[in-house]
Short mmCIF file of C-alpha atoms in Angstrom, two decimals:
data_model
loop_
_atom_site.label_atom_id
_atom_site.label_comp_id
_atom_site.label_asym_id
_atom_site.label_seq_id
_atom_site.Cartn_x
_atom_site.Cartn_y
_atom_site.Cartn_z
CA MET A 9 203.80 141.05 118.73
CA THR A 10 206.75 138.65 118.62
CA ILE A 11 210.05 140.47 118.08
CA ASN A 12 212.34 138.93 115.49
CA THR A 13 215.86 139.32 116.91
CA GLN A 14 217.67 137.29 114.25
CA ARG A 15 220.05 139.42 112.21
CA SER A 16 221.88 138.74 108.97
CA ASN A 17 224.65 140.26 106.90
CA ARG A 18 222.44 140.72 103.86
CA GLY A 19 222.87 143.88 101.83
CA PRO A 20 220.14 146.44 101.05
CA ALA A 21 219.60 144.97 97.58
CA GLU A 22 218.79 141.57 99.08
CA VAL A 23 216.41 143.10 101.61
CA LEU A 24 214.53 144.98 98.92
CA ALA A 25 214.43 141.82 96.77
CA ASP A 26 212.66 140.03 99.65
CA VAL A 27 210.10 142.84 99.78
CA ARG A 28 209.60 142.90 96.01
CA GLN A 29 209.37 139.15 95.44
CA GLY A 30 207.45 137.98 98.52
CA ARG A 31 203.81 138.26 99.41
CA MET A 32 202.70 141.63 100.72
CA SER A 33 202.62 141.66 104.52
CA ARG A 34 199.95 143.31 106.63
CA PHE A 35 202.39 146.17 107.28
CA GLN A 36 202.85 146.77 103.54
CA ILE A 37 199.11 146.68 102.94
CA THR A 38 198.61 149.17 105.79
CA ALA A 39 201.23 151.53 104.32
CA VAL A 40 199.52 151.42 100.92
CA SER A 41 196.12 151.91 102.57
CA ILE A 42 197.27 155.02 104.43
CA ALA A 43 198.56 156.44 101.14
CA LEU A 44 195.16 155.66 99.59
CA LEU A 45 193.34 157.55 102.36
CA LEU A 46 195.61 160.55 101.86
CA VAL A 47 195.03 160.65 98.11
CA ILE A 48 191.27 160.43 98.78
CA LEU A 49 191.76 163.60 100.82
CA ASP A 50 193.60 165.17 97.86
CA GLY A 51 190.70 164.35 95.55
CA PHE A 52 188.24 165.86 98.01
CA GLU A 53 190.25 169.06 98.50
CA VAL A 54 190.63 169.67 94.76
CA GLY A 55 187.18 168.41 93.77
CA ILE A 56 185.18 170.68 96.07
CA MET A 57 186.08 173.74 94.01
CA ALA A 58 184.27 172.37 90.95
CA PHE A 59 181.08 171.96 93.00
CA ALA A 60 181.45 175.30 94.80
CA ALA A 61 182.24 177.21 91.58
CA PRO A 62 178.65 178.00 90.46
CA GLU A 63 177.77 179.67 93.78
CA ILE A 64 181.17 181.40 94.01
CA GLN A 65 180.67 182.79 90.51
CA GLU A 66 177.23 184.10 91.47
CA GLN A 67 178.15 185.54 94.89
CA MET A 68 181.39 187.20 93.78
CA ALA A 69 179.94 188.26 90.39
CA ILE A 70 182.95 186.98 88.45
CA SER A 71 183.07 186.31 84.70
CA PRO A 72 183.86 182.89 83.16
CA ASP A 73 187.44 183.89 82.32
CA VAL A 74 188.15 184.90 85.95
CA LEU A 75 186.44 181.72 87.15
CA GLY A 76 188.90 179.81 84.98
CA TYR A 77 191.76 181.26 87.06
CA VAL A 78 189.97 180.30 90.27
CA LEU A 79 189.49 176.73 89.03
CA SER A 80 193.13 176.51 87.91
CA ALA A 81 194.68 177.99 91.05
CA SER A 82 195.03 174.70 92.92
CA LEU A 83 196.33 173.01 89.76
CA PHE A 84 199.07 175.64 89.48
CA GLY A 85 200.00 175.07 93.12
CA MET A 86 200.01 171.32 92.53
CA ALA A 87 202.37 171.73 89.60
CA ILE A 88 204.83 173.85 91.57
CA GLY A 89 204.62 171.50 94.55
CA SER A 90 205.27 168.44 92.39
CA ILE A 91 208.27 170.01 90.63
CA PHE A 92 210.01 171.78 93.51
CA LEU A 93 208.80 170.10 96.72
CA THR A 94 208.44 166.40 95.84
CA PRO A 95 212.17 165.96 95.00
CA LEU A 96 212.93 166.90 98.62
CA ALA A 97 211.59 163.45 99.54
CA ASP A 98 214.61 161.85 97.84
CA ARG A 99 216.82 163.83 100.24
CA PHE A 100 214.83 164.13 103.50
CA GLY A 101 212.47 161.15 103.30
CA ARG A 102 208.94 160.27 102.16
CA ARG A 103 207.35 160.54 105.61
CA PRO A 104 208.57 164.03 106.71
CA LEU A 105 207.68 165.55 103.35
CA THR A 106 204.17 164.07 103.50
CA LEU A 107 203.62 165.53 106.99
CA ALA A 108 204.89 168.94 105.89
CA MET A 109 202.58 168.93 102.86
CA LEU A 110 199.59 168.03 105.03
CA ILE A 111 200.31 171.08 107.19
CA LEU A 112 200.23 173.25 104.04
CA ILE A 113 196.89 171.70 103.03
CA VAL A 114 195.37 172.41 106.44
CA LEU A 115 196.53 176.04 106.25
CA GLY A 116 195.37 176.51 102.66
CA MET A 117 191.93 175.04 103.29
CA GLY A 118 191.42 177.01 106.50
CA LEU A 119 192.42 180.31 104.88
CA THR A 120 190.17 179.66 101.86
CA ILE A 121 187.19 179.95 104.20
CA THR A 122 188.20 183.56 104.90
CA ALA A 123 188.65 184.62 101.24
CA PRO A 124 186.69 187.87 100.64
CA ASN A 125 187.20 188.00 96.87
CA ALA A 126 188.43 186.04 93.86
CA GLY A 127 192.00 187.30 94.23
CA MET A 128 192.48 185.97 97.76
CA LEU A 129 190.59 182.82 96.84
CA ILE A 130 193.19 182.18 94.12
CA VAL A 131 196.07 182.76 96.58
CA TRP A 132 194.78 180.28 99.16
CA ARG A 133 193.94 177.68 96.50
CA VAL A 134 197.52 177.93 95.22
CA LEU A 135 198.77 177.29 98.77
CA THR A 136 196.48 174.26 99.10
CA GLY A 137 197.69 172.99 95.74
CA LEU A 138 201.33 173.26 96.82
CA GLY A 139 200.66 170.77 99.60
CA ILE A 140 198.63 168.44 97.41
CA GLY A 141 201.18 168.48 94.59
CA GLY A 142 204.12 167.89 96.90
CA MET A 143 202.34 164.97 98.57
CA MET A 144 200.73 163.07 95.69
CA ALA A 145 203.85 162.17 93.69
CA ASN A 146 205.70 161.37 96.91
CA LEU A 147 202.96 158.96 97.99
CA ASN A 148 203.00 157.42 94.50
CA ALA A 149 206.68 156.55 95.05
CA LEU A 150 205.94 155.18 98.54
CA VAL A 151 203.19 152.89 97.23
CA ALA A 152 205.50 151.61 94.48
CA GLU A 153 208.25 150.91 97.01
CA TYR A 154 206.05 149.02 99.47
CA SER A 155 204.30 146.92 96.81
CA SER A 156 205.49 143.54 95.58
CA ASP A 157 206.51 143.10 91.96
CA ALA A 158 203.43 140.98 91.30
CA ARG A 159 200.98 143.52 92.71
CA ARG A 160 202.66 146.88 92.05
CA THR A 161 200.65 147.99 89.02
CA THR A 162 197.44 146.82 90.68
CA ALA A 163 198.28 148.59 93.97
CA ILE A 164 199.09 151.86 92.20
CA ALA A 165 195.91 151.67 90.12
CA ILE A 166 193.89 151.23 93.31
CA TYR A 167 195.84 154.10 94.86
CA ALA A 168 194.99 156.27 91.86
CA ALA A 169 191.30 155.50 92.45
CA GLY A 170 191.57 157.49 95.66
CA TYR A 171 191.53 160.79 93.80
CA PRO A 172 188.16 160.31 92.06
CA ILE A 173 186.79 158.70 95.23
CA GLY A 174 187.64 161.89 97.08
CA ALA A 175 186.16 164.07 94.35
CA THR A 176 182.99 161.95 94.39
CA ILE A 177 182.68 162.35 98.15
CA ALA A 178 183.12 166.09 97.64
CA GLY A 179 180.15 166.14 95.28
CA VAL A 180 178.00 164.03 97.60
CA VAL A 181 178.78 166.30 100.56
CA ALA A 182 178.51 169.54 98.57
CA GLY A 183 175.08 168.65 97.12
CA PRO A 184 173.07 169.17 100.32
CA LEU A 185 175.60 171.32 102.22
CA ILE A 186 176.16 174.27 99.86
CA PRO A 187 172.46 175.11 99.28
CA LEU A 188 171.89 175.14 103.06
CA PHE A 189 175.05 176.78 104.39
CA GLY A 190 176.88 178.29 101.41
CA TRP A 191 180.08 177.40 99.59
CA ARG A 192 182.34 178.13 102.58
CA SER A 193 180.79 175.23 104.51
CA ILE A 194 182.36 172.65 102.23
CA PHE A 195 185.80 174.15 102.88
CA ILE A 196 185.20 173.94 106.64
CA VAL A 197 184.60 170.21 106.18
CA GLY A 198 187.76 169.98 104.08
CA THR A 199 189.84 171.69 106.77
CA ILE A 200 188.59 169.29 109.44
CA LEU A 201 189.34 166.27 107.23
CA ALA A 202 192.84 167.55 106.43
CA ALA A 203 193.62 168.03 110.13
CA GLY A 204 192.42 164.48 110.84
CA ALA A 205 194.57 163.12 108.01
CA LEU A 206 197.62 164.93 109.40
CA LEU A 207 197.11 163.23 112.78
CA ALA A 208 196.59 159.80 111.19
CA ALA A 209 199.69 160.12 109.01
CA TRP A 210 201.79 161.25 111.99
CA VAL A 211 200.84 158.04 113.83
CA LEU A 212 200.64 155.45 111.04
CA LEU A 213 202.64 156.46 107.95
CA PRO A 214 206.02 154.63 107.73
CA GLU A 215 209.23 155.79 106.12
CA SER A 216 210.26 154.19 102.83
CA LEU A 217 212.68 151.25 103.09
CA ASP A 218 214.20 152.30 99.76
CA TYR A 219 214.97 155.71 101.26
CA LEU A 220 216.39 154.33 104.52
CA LEU A 221 218.63 151.82 102.75
CA GLY A 222 219.73 154.17 99.99
CA ARG A 223 220.07 157.54 101.69
CA ARG A 224 221.09 156.23 105.15
CA PRO A 225 219.73 159.04 107.37
CA THR A 226 220.44 159.20 111.10
CA ASN A 227 219.62 155.94 112.91
CA ALA A 228 218.86 154.25 109.58
CA LEU A 229 219.77 150.74 110.77
CA ASN A 230 217.46 150.78 113.79
CA ARG A 231 214.63 152.35 111.81
CA THR A 232 215.08 149.78 109.05
CA ASN A 233 215.09 146.87 111.49
CA ARG A 234 211.90 148.08 113.18
CA ILE A 235 210.18 148.07 109.80
CA LEU A 236 211.63 144.67 108.84
CA ASP A 237 210.39 143.24 112.13
CA ARG A 238 206.87 144.51 111.45
CA MET A 239 207.08 142.84 108.04
CA HIS A 240 208.28 139.58 109.68
CA LEU A 241 211.58 139.71 107.79
CA GLU A 242 215.05 139.02 109.16
CA GLN A 243 216.76 142.10 110.54
CA LEU A 244 220.10 143.46 109.33
CA ALA A 245 223.31 143.27 111.33
CA ASP A 246 224.68 146.38 109.65
CA LEU A 247 224.45 148.56 106.55
CA PRO A 248 227.51 147.86 104.34
CA VAL A 249 229.28 151.08 103.41
CA GLU A 250 229.92 150.00 99.84
CA ASP A 251 226.19 149.77 99.09
CA ARG A 252 225.49 153.35 100.14
CA VAL A 253 224.20 155.84 97.60
CA GLY A 254 226.04 159.17 97.50
CA SER A 255 224.72 161.97 99.64
CA GLY A 256 224.09 165.69 99.51
CA SER A 257 224.42 167.50 96.21
CA ALA A 258 226.10 164.51 94.55
CA GLU A 259 223.01 162.42 95.15
CA ASN A 260 220.73 165.15 93.85
CA LYS A 261 222.84 165.50 90.73
CA GLY A 262 222.66 161.73 90.28
CA ALA A 263 218.87 161.83 90.36
CA ILE A 264 218.76 164.71 87.87
CA ARG A 265 221.28 162.97 85.61
CA GLU A 266 219.25 159.75 85.60
CA VAL A 267 215.99 161.50 84.72
CA LEU A 268 217.41 163.82 82.05
CA THR A 269 220.03 161.75 80.19
CA PRO A 270 219.79 158.81 77.74
CA PRO A 271 218.54 156.15 77.74
CA VAL A 272 215.95 157.33 80.28
CA LEU A 273 215.51 160.79 78.73
CA ARG A 274 213.38 159.50 75.85
CA LEU A 275 211.06 157.76 78.30
CA THR A 276 210.97 160.86 80.51
CA ILE A 277 209.87 163.03 77.57
CA ALA A 278 207.19 160.50 76.60
CA LEU A 279 205.88 160.56 80.17
CA TRP A 280 205.83 164.36 80.25
CA VAL A 281 204.03 164.72 76.91
CA GLY A 282 201.52 161.95 77.52
CA TYR A 283 200.69 162.82 81.11
CA GLY A 284 200.55 166.56 80.44
CA LEU A 285 198.05 166.27 77.59
CA LEU A 286 195.98 163.72 79.51
CA THR A 287 195.72 165.86 82.64
CA ALA A 288 194.87 168.94 80.57
CA SER A 289 191.87 167.06 79.19
CA TYR A 290 191.01 165.51 82.53
CA TYR A 291 191.03 168.74 84.55
CA PHE A 292 189.15 170.64 81.84
CA ALA A 293 186.31 168.14 82.10
CA ASN A 294 186.35 167.73 85.88
CA THR A 295 186.48 171.45 86.68
CA TRP A 296 184.07 172.71 84.03
CA ILE A 297 181.43 169.98 83.59
CA PRO A 298 179.30 170.97 86.65
CA THR A 299 179.33 174.66 85.69
CA ILE A 300 178.78 174.04 81.96
CA LEU A 301 175.77 171.79 82.54
CA THR A 302 174.36 174.08 85.24
CA ASN A 303 174.55 177.08 82.89
CA ALA A 304 173.20 175.11 79.91
CA SER A 305 170.25 173.59 81.75
CA GLY A 306 169.59 176.11 84.50
CA ASP A 307 169.53 173.18 86.94
CA PRO A 308 172.38 173.18 89.52
CA GLN A 309 171.56 169.62 90.53
CA LEU A 310 172.15 168.35 86.99
CA GLY A 311 175.68 169.76 86.98
CA ASN A 312 176.29 168.22 90.40
CA ILE A 313 174.99 164.83 89.28
CA MET A 314 177.15 164.94 86.16
CA GLY A 315 180.25 165.82 88.19
CA ILE A 316 179.60 162.97 90.62
CA GLY A 317 178.94 160.58 87.72
CA ALA A 318 182.23 161.39 86.01
CA ASN A 319 184.12 160.85 89.27
CA LEU A 320 182.31 157.57 89.98
CA GLY A 321 183.30 156.50 86.48
CA GLY A 322 186.88 157.37 87.41
CA VAL A 323 186.75 155.13 90.46
CA LEU A 324 185.43 152.23 88.37
CA GLY A 325 188.06 152.89 85.71
CA CYS A 326 190.91 152.61 88.21
CA PHE A 327 189.60 149.33 89.59
CA ILE A 328 189.09 147.88 86.11
CA PHE A 329 192.66 148.92 85.23
CA ALA A 330 193.87 147.29 88.46
CA VAL A 331 192.18 143.99 87.59
CA LEU A 332 193.39 143.98 84.00
CA ALA A 333 196.93 144.81 85.17
CA THR A 334 197.14 141.41 86.87
CA ARG A 335 197.09 139.82 83.40
CA PHE A 336 198.30 142.42 80.91
CA SER A 337 201.18 144.88 80.64
CA GLY A 338 200.48 148.25 82.25
CA ARG A 339 202.12 150.02 79.31
CA THR A 340 199.86 148.30 76.78
CA LEU A 341 196.75 149.05 78.83
CA LEU A 342 197.83 152.69 79.06
CA TYR A 343 197.90 153.52 75.36
CA LEU A 344 194.70 151.57 74.65
CA THR A 345 192.92 153.50 77.42
CA LEU A 346 194.12 156.86 76.07
CA PHE A 347 192.83 156.19 72.55
CA ALA A 348 189.49 155.03 74.00
CA ALA A 349 189.32 158.25 76.08
CA ALA A 350 189.80 160.33 72.92
CA GLY A 351 186.79 158.56 71.43
CA ALA A 352 184.74 159.28 74.56
CA TYR A 353 185.48 163.03 74.38
CA LEU A 354 184.50 163.09 70.71
CA LEU A 355 181.27 161.22 71.43
CA PHE A 356 180.41 163.47 74.39
CA GLY A 357 180.69 166.55 72.18
CA LEU A 358 178.46 165.00 69.52
CA ILE A 359 175.63 164.01 71.91
CA PHE A 360 176.00 166.88 74.41
CA SER A 361 172.41 168.14 73.92
CA ILE A 362 170.87 164.70 74.63
CA VAL A 363 171.12 164.93 78.41
CA PRO A 364 170.41 161.29 79.46
CA VAL A 365 172.93 159.96 76.93
CA ALA A 366 175.45 162.68 77.84
CA VAL A 367 175.32 161.60 81.50
CA VAL A 368 176.16 158.00 80.49
CA VAL A 369 178.99 159.10 78.19
CA GLY A 370 180.26 161.47 80.88
CA PHE A 371 180.52 158.47 83.19
CA LEU A 372 182.53 156.63 80.50
CA LEU A 373 184.68 159.70 79.93
CA GLY A 374 185.57 159.86 83.62
CA MET A 375 186.24 156.13 83.72
CA LEU A 376 188.73 156.17 80.84
CA THR A 377 190.64 159.36 81.67
CA THR A 378 191.13 158.40 85.32
CA ALA A 379 192.17 154.86 84.35
CA ALA A 380 194.79 156.43 82.07
CA ILE A 381 196.09 158.56 84.95
CA ALA A 382 196.37 155.36 87.00
CA GLY A 383 198.33 153.89 84.10
CA PHE A 384 200.88 156.71 84.15
CA TYR A 385 201.19 156.40 87.94
CA ALA A 386 201.87 152.67 87.52
CA VAL A 387 204.35 152.97 84.65
CA ALA A 388 206.44 155.92 85.89
CA PRO A 389 207.97 154.17 88.96
CA THR A 390 209.23 151.33 86.74
CA ILE A 391 211.35 153.75 84.72
CA TYR A 392 213.45 155.27 87.54
CA SER A 393 215.69 153.85 90.26
CA ALA A 394 215.00 154.49 93.97
CA ARG A 395 217.34 157.49 94.19
CA ALA A 396 215.50 159.29 91.38
CA ARG A 397 211.99 157.91 91.75
CA ALA A 398 210.35 160.75 93.69
CA SER A 399 212.09 163.31 91.46
CA GLY A 400 211.08 161.54 88.23
CA ILE A 401 207.47 161.03 89.26
CA GLY A 402 207.25 164.51 90.79
CA TRP A 403 208.50 166.18 87.62
CA MET A 404 206.15 164.13 85.45
CA ILE A 405 203.16 165.14 87.57
CA GLY A 406 204.35 168.72 88.05
CA LEU A 407 205.13 169.48 84.42
CA GLY A 408 201.97 167.69 83.37
CA ARG A 409 199.96 169.89 85.66
CA LEU A 410 201.65 173.02 84.43
CA VAL A 411 200.19 172.12 81.05
CA SER A 412 196.84 171.26 82.64
CA VAL A 413 196.68 174.61 84.47
CA ALA A 414 196.16 176.31 81.13
CA ALA A 415 193.17 174.14 80.22
CA PRO A 416 190.48 175.55 82.57
CA ILE A 417 191.76 179.11 81.96
CA LEU A 418 191.76 178.67 78.18
CA VAL A 419 188.30 177.13 78.26
CA GLY A 420 187.07 180.06 80.35
CA TYR A 421 188.18 182.51 77.66
CA ILE A 422 186.75 180.32 74.89
CA LEU A 423 183.35 180.03 76.57
CA ALA A 424 183.35 183.78 77.23
CA THR A 425 183.38 184.28 73.44
CA GLY A 426 180.14 182.33 73.16
CA MET A 427 181.54 179.14 71.60
CA PRO A 428 179.26 176.13 72.23
CA PRO A 429 180.80 173.89 74.94
CA GLU A 430 180.29 170.73 72.85
CA ARG A 431 182.90 171.95 70.38
CA VAL A 432 185.42 172.28 73.19
CA PHE A 433 184.93 168.63 74.14
CA ILE A 434 185.46 167.56 70.54
CA ALA A 435 188.67 169.61 70.34
CA PHE A 436 190.08 167.94 73.47
CA ALA A 437 190.02 164.55 71.74
CA VAL A 438 193.14 165.64 69.83
CA PRO A 439 195.46 165.98 72.88
CA LEU A 440 194.35 162.53 74.03
CA ILE A 441 195.29 161.01 70.68
CA ILE A 442 198.76 162.57 70.96
CA ALA A 443 199.03 161.28 74.54
CA GLY A 444 198.19 157.80 73.28
CA ALA A 445 200.99 158.02 70.70
CA ALA A 446 203.42 159.06 73.48
CA ALA A 447 202.32 156.05 75.53
CA VAL A 448 202.96 153.75 72.55
CA SER A 449 206.55 155.03 72.47
CA LEU A 450 207.04 153.70 76.01
CA LEU A 451 206.77 150.21 74.53
CA ILE A 452 209.46 150.81 71.89
CA GLY A 453 212.91 149.87 73.06
CA ARG A 454 211.74 149.86 76.66
CA ARG A 455 214.44 150.08 79.28
CA THR A 456 214.90 147.28 81.79
CA ALA A 457 214.28 149.15 85.01
CA THR A 458 214.67 148.52 88.72
CA MET A 459 211.01 147.52 89.04
CA ALA A 460 208.92 145.30 86.82
CA GLY A 461 206.87 147.28 84.34
#
């Protein structure tokens, strides 16, 4: 590789403008691709529980309400990780936090294999969720920061597709593996994959330029210039003091102030409400569909097929959103997708007993809800500046998941009363309608942000 030794007196803002406005280099595409592989791992690690749940319920003789806690355990961990661990990336860096979260995932997955009962299973799933939650929002910020203005929404939508891709792979692997070797076998596979991802990230994952230029950690200039060289951009002669963002507690207070004060506060609340209600609906469907259809039909393979179909629909939805985002506003696509998802939930409840049609609608349901999640991932980075981006996205995802944690648990109690599952799907159309209204509010008086929205 030819080393670019030319240096300029440009400031950080000019460097980042070159990254935002130019074509994406191979280095940028690689950084986004590594993030995509890691979020595929996240989807796999969370998704395997839905496919393992029927056998876990049978072997451990647990009731539907207790199973709801098991299914929600990783979601609770993800919420806590997103709220309390992701903001550490704004202080210590995107790369070190990602590596630390991968270590937590490896530990959580490995210990899940040893769980003797539902109580310990819940504990280790919470630990796994902590790592996943702390990593996902952080990677979302990294993808936004390494993407060009022209391709940011598309890149994030493709990144968001990683989660259902991982969940789909989980279903494909679990289908033949669990009947032969039991539910623990799928967690052995997950542990091996997590360890491999940790090694790959250690070697290939770069630090964020926004972080290096804003936070100025030790050796920031040399680290920045190495990255600029790999992107074939002119190196910096120095980092002007006057451009530096405050450090320590002052910087943290600045991030909190930006997220929680006008004019950004209104947008923050809209993100929290919309994303929270969407993920509550999404995780209810993704965690319960395999078990509901297995119990209703007596055929474990039908539940597995339905779970895979919904996740495949999610993959397609993200890619469709990515393509449409090259021509239309991400914020407009978001609210239209949410209202369409509400219609899909209503339709699924109405035709639940017609199995072939339900499978098709389940595919559509997965496509629309996952596309909407991609929409929130794409819109959120455009609302916050670099110093608050990981915090803003992390809190949106974390608080949204705190709401979503209640969904599988609540559904477990509802189903334990004997209520038909189709009525539950119909009821979940209402939160999606409210989420759509929150997304509409993002278009009203929208703030001109650091990134194009």
